[in-house]
C-alpha positions as CSV (number, residue, x, y, z in Angstrom):
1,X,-344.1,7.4,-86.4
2,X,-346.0,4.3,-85.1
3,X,-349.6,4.8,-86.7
4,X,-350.6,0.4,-86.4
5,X,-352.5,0.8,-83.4
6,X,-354.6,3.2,-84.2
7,X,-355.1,1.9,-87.3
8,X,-355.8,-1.6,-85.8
9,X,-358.3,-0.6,-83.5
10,X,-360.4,0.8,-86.5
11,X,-359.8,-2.0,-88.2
12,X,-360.6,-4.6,-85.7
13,X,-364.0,-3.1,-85.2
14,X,-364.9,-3.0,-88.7
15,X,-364.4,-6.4,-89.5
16,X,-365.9,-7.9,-86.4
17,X,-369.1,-5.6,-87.6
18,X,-368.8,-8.5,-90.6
19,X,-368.9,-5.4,-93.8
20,X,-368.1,-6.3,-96.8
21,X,-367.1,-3.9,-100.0
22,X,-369.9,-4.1,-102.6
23,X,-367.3,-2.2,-105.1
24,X,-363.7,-0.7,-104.3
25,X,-361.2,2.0,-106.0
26,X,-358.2,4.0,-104.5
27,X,-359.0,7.5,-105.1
28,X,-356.7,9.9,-105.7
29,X,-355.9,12.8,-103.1
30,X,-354.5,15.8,-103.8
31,X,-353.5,18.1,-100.8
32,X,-352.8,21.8,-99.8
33,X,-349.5,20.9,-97.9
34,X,-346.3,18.8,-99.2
35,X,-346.9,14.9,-98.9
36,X,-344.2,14.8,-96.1
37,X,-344.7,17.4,-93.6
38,X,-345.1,16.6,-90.4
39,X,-348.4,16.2,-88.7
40,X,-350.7,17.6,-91.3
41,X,-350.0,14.7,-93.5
42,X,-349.4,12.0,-91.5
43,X,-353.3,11.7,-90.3
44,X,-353.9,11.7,-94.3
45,X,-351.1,8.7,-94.5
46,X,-353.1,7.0,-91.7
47,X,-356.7,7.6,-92.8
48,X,-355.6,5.2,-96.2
49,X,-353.3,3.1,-93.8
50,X,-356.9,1.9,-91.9
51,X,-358.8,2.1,-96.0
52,X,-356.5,-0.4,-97.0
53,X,-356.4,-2.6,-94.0
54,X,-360.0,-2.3,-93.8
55,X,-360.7,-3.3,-97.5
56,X,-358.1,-5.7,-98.4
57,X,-356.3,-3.4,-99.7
58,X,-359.5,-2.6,-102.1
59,X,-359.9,0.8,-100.7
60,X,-357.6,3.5,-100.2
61,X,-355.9,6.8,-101.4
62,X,-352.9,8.0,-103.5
63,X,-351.6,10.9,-102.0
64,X,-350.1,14.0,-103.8
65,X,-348.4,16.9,-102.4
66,X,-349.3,20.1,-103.1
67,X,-348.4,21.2,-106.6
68,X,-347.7,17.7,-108.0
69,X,-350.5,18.2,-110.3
70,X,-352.9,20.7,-108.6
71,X,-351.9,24.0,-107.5
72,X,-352.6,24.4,-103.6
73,X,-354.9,27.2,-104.5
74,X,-357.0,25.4,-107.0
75,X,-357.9,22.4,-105.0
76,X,-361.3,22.7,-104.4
77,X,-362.7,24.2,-107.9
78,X,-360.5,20.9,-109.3
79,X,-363.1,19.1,-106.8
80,X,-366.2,20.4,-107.9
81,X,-366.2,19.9,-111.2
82,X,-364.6,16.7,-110.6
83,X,-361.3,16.9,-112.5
84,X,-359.9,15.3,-109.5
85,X,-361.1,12.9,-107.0
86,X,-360.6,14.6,-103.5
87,X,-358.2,17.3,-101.6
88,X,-356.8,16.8,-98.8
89,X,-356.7,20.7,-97.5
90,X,-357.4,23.3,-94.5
91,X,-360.9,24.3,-94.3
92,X,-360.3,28.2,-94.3
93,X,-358.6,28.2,-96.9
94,X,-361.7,28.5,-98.5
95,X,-363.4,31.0,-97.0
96,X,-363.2,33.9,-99.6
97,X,-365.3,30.7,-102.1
98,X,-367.1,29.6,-99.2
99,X,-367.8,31.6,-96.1
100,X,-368.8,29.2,-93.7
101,X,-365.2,27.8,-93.9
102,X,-363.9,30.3,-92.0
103,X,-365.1,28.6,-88.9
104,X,-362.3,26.3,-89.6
105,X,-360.4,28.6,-87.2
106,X,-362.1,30.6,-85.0
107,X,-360.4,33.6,-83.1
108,X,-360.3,32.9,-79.3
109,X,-362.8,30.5,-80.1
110,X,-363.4,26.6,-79.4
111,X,-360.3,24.2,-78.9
112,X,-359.4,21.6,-79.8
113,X,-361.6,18.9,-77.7
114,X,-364.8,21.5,-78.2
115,X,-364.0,22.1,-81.9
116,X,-364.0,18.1,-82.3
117,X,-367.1,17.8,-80.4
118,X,-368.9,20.9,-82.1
119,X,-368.0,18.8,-85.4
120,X,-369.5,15.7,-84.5
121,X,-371.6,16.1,-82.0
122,X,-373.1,19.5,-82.1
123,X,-374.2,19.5,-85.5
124,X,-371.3,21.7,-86.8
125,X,-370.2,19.8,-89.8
126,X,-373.7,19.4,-91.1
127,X,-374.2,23.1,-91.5
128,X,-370.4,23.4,-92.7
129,X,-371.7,20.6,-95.3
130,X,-375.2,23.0,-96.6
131,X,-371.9,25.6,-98.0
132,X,-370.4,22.6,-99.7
133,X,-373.3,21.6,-101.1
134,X,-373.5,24.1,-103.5
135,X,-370.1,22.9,-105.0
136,X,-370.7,19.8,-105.1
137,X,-368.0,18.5,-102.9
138,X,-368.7,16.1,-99.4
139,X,-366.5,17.4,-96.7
140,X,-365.3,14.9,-94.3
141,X,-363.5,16.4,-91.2
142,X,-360.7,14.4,-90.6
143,X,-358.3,16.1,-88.4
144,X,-357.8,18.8,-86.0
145,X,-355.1,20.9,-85.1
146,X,-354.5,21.7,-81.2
147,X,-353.7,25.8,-80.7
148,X,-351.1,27.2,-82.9
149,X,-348.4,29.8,-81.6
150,X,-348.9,33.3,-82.3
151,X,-346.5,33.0,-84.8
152,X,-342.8,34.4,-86.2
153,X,-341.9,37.8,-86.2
154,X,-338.3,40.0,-87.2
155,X,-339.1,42.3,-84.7
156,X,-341.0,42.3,-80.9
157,X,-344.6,43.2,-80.8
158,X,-344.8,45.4,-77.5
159,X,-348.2,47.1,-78.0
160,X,-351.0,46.7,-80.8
161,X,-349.7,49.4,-82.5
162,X,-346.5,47.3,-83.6
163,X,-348.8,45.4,-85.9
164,X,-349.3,48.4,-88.1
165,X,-347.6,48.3,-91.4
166,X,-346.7,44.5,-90.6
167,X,-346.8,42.4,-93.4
168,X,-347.5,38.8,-92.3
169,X,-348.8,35.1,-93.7
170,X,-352.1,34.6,-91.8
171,X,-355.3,33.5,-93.3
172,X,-359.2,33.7,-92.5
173,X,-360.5,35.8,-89.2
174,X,-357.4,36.2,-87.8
175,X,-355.9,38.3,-90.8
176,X,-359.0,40.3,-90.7
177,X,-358.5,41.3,-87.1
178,X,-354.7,42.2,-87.5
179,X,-355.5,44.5,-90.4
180,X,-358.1,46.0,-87.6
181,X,-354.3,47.6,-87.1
182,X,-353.1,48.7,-89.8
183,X,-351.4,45.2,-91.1
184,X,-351.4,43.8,-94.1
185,X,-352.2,40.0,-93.5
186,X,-352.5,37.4,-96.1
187,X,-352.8,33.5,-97.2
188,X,-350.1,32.2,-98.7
189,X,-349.7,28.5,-99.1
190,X,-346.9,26.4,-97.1
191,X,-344.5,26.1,-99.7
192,X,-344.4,30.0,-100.6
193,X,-344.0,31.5,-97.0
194,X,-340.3,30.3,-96.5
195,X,-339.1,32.2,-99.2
196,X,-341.7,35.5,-98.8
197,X,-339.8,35.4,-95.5
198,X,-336.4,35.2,-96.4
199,X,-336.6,37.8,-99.4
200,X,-338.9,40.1,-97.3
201,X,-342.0,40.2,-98.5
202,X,-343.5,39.6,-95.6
203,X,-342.4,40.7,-92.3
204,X,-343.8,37.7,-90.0
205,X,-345.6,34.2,-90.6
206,X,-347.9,32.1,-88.6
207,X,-348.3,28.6,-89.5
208,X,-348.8,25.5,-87.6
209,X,-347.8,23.7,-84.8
210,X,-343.8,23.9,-83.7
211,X,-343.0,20.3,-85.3
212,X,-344.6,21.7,-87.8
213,X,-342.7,25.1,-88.4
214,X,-339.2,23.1,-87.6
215,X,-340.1,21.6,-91.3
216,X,-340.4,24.6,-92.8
217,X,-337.4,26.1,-91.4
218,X,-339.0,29.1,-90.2
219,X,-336.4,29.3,-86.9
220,X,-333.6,29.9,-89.4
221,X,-335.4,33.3,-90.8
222,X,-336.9,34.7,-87.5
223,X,-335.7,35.5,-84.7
224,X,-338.8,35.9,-82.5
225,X,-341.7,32.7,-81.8
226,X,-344.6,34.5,-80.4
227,X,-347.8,32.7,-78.0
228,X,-350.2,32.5,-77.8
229,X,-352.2,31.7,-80.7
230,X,-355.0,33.6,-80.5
231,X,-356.2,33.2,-83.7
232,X,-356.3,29.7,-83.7
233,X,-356.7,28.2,-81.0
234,X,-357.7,24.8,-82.8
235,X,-358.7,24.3,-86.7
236,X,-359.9,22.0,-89.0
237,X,-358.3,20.0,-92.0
238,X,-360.5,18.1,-94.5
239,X,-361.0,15.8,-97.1
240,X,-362.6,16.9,-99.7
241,X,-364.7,14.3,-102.0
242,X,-366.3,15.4,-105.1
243,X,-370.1,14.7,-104.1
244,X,-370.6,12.2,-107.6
245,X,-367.4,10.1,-106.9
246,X,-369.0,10.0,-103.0
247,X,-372.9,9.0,-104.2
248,X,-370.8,6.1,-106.1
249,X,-369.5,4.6,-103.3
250,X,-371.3,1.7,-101.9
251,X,-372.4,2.1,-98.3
252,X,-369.6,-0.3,-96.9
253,X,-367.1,1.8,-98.7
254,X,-369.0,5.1,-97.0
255,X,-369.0,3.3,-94.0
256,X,-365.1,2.8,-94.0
257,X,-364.4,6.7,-94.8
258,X,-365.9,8.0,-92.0
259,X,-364.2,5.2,-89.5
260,X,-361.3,5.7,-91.1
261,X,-361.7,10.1,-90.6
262,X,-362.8,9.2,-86.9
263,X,-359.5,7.6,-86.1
264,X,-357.4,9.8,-87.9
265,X,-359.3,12.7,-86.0
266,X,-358.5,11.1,-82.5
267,X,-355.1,10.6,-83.6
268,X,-354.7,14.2,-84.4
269,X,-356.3,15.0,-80.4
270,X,-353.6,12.9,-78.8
271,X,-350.3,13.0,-80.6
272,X,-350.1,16.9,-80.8
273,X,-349.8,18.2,-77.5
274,X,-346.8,16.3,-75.7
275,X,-344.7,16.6,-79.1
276,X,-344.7,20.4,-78.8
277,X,-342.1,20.9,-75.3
278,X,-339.4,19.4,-76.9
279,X,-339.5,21.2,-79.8
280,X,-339.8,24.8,-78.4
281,X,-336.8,23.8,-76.6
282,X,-334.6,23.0,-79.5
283,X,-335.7,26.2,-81.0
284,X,-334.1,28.2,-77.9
285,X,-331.0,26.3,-77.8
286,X,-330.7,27.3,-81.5
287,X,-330.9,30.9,-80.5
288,X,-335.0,31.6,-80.6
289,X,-336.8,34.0,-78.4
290,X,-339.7,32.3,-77.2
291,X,-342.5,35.2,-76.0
292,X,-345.9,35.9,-75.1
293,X,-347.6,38.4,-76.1
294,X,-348.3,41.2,-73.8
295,X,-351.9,41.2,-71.8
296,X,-352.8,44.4,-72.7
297,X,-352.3,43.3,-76.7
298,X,-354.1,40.0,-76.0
299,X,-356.8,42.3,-74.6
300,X,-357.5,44.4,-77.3
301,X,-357.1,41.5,-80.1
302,X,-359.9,40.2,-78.2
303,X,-361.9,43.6,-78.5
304,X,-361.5,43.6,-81.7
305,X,-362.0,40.1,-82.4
306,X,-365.7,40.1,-81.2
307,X,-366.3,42.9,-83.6
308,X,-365.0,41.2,-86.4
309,X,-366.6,37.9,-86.0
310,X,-370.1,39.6,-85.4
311,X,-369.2,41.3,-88.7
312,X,-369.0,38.7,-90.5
313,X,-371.7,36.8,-89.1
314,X,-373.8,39.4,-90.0
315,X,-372.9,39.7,-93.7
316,X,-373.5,35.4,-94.2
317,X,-376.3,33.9,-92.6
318,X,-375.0,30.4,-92.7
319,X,-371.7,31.8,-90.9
320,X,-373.5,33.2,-88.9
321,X,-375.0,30.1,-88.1
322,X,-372.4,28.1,-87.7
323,X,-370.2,31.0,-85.2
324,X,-373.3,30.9,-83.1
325,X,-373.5,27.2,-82.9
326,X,-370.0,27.0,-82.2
327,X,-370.8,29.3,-79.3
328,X,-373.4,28.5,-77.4
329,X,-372.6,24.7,-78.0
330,X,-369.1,25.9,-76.3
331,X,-371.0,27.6,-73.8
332,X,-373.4,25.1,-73.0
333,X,-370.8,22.6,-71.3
334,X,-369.3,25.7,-69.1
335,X,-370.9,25.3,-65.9
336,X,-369.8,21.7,-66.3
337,X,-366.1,22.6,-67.0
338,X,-366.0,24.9,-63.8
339,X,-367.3,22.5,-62.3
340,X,-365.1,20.3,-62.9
341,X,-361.9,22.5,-62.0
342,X,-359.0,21.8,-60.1
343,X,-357.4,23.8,-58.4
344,X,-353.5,24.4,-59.3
């Protein structure tokens, strides 16, 4: 995958700013997600791609998939106290430590483009940063995924109440809404869920973007690839930096971090959406059922949805601040969009 112009363009404009690296050290990065899989790693690769060309190769970060030497699931309390460096993870997963994370993926909530923009423009990361605070870790928000598929599923889901008794790999508000109807939704990190699958432990899986799921091999073990995905439709992976190893970084090597996040971040906007046709179709020529979820389903995860998320809004008030952030800063380019509006 050709990453050097995006990592040139950073680059370019950092140097002609004339910064220089007061001190320098290659941290290292341990992620949620194996070091090769498609996508979710490769804006990780990138980010150090643009460290190292930025600094000389002064700057940078060694990369470890997950369970090299950190469990996925231990990640950020190995950050906090600062027995490692950084993760490299998705935000919700730690939003049972954390509630705030769990606007890293907001049901029928803000896409991709809006999510970005709610980040970086509308304030959104600063209050996500106030729950990190407290654990000592800086969150930079590096990349973000465009909407997910519903997910994979052993049998067809024809009406709401097809989700009860379903036992399915889903994480944050989402899995909270499905067990609205009697499932049994769960986290489970992405080197477990191929094998829950295959020995039946669970019934159905969502995880990530087709090129994504074609990895993971999740079109050999089910035989039906639901959309849409309502309960994602865009989500946010981050780096996480314990907050002492961050303080010690001189402000050119600060600087470089965040240019280096931006690009990865704009990477992540562009690349995902054309790579996705192709891959859906080589799914259904390998014998996939590609399906939408009825309207009348869609309708009532909605319902329910709005119930859930006011929930838990109500039960932490800086989730609460952030969901209604998110919302009204969604909101507030509206009449703009419609505006705006082609017709088809």
């Amino acid at each position: 995958m050709a990453l050097s112009k995006f990592t040139a363009a950073v680059t370019a404009g950092f140097i002609a700013a004339g910064a220089t690296v007061a001190t320098a050290e290659v941290i290292d990065v341990h992620m949620s997600i194996p070091k090769d899989l498609t996508f979710l790693s490769d804006s990780a690769k990138m980010m150090d791609e643009s460290l190292r060309a930025m600094s000389g190769g002064e700057v940078g970060m060694e990369l470890y998939g997950s369970g090299e030497l950190v469990p996925a699931g231990e990640i950020l309390e190995n950050v906090s106290s600062g027995a490692i460096p950084a993760g490299w993870t998705f935000l919700g997963q730690w939003g049972g430590t954390i509630p705030v994370a769990q606007i890293a993926a907001t049901p029928f909530g803000a896409g991709p483009e809006q999510l970005a923009a709610w980040l970086h423009v509308g304030g959104g990361l600063e209050i996500i940063q106030r729950g990190f605070d407290e654990v000592n870790v800086k969150v930079l928000a590096c990349h973000v995924t465009n909407p997910e598929p519903g997910g994979w599923f052993n049998k067809e889901i024809n009406s709401v109440e097809d989700f009860n008794g379903l036992k399915m790999r889903m994480s944050g508000v989402g899995a909270r809404v499905l067990n609205e109807f009697g499932a049994s939704a769960q986290f489970l990190p992405a080197g477990e869920i191929y094998l829950a699958l295959e020995r039946g432990r669970i019934d159905a899986s969502e995880f990530s973007l087709p090129i994504i799921d074609k990895d993971l091999g999740f079109n050999q073990i089910a035989k039906y690839y639901y959309y849409p995905g309502w309960h994602q439709p865009g989500s946010i992976d981050v780096l996480l930096i314990n907050m002492d190893v961050w303080n010690g970084m001189s402000d050119a090597e600060r600087a470089m971090y965040d240019a280096a996040c931006q690009q990865a971040l704009q990477w992540t906007l562009a690349y995902a959406p054309s790579a996705q046709t192709p891959q859906i179709e080589e799914f259904e020529a390998g014998g996939t059922e590609v399906k939408r979820f009825p309207d009348d389903v869609l309708m009532k995860l909605r319902e329910t949805t709005e119930k859930v998320l006011e929930e838990e809004a109500a039960k932490d008030a800086l989730y609460g601040e952030a969901y209604n952030s998110m919302k009204e800063f969604v909101a507030s380019s509206g009449r703009w969009t419609s505006l705006q509006t082609l017709p088809e």
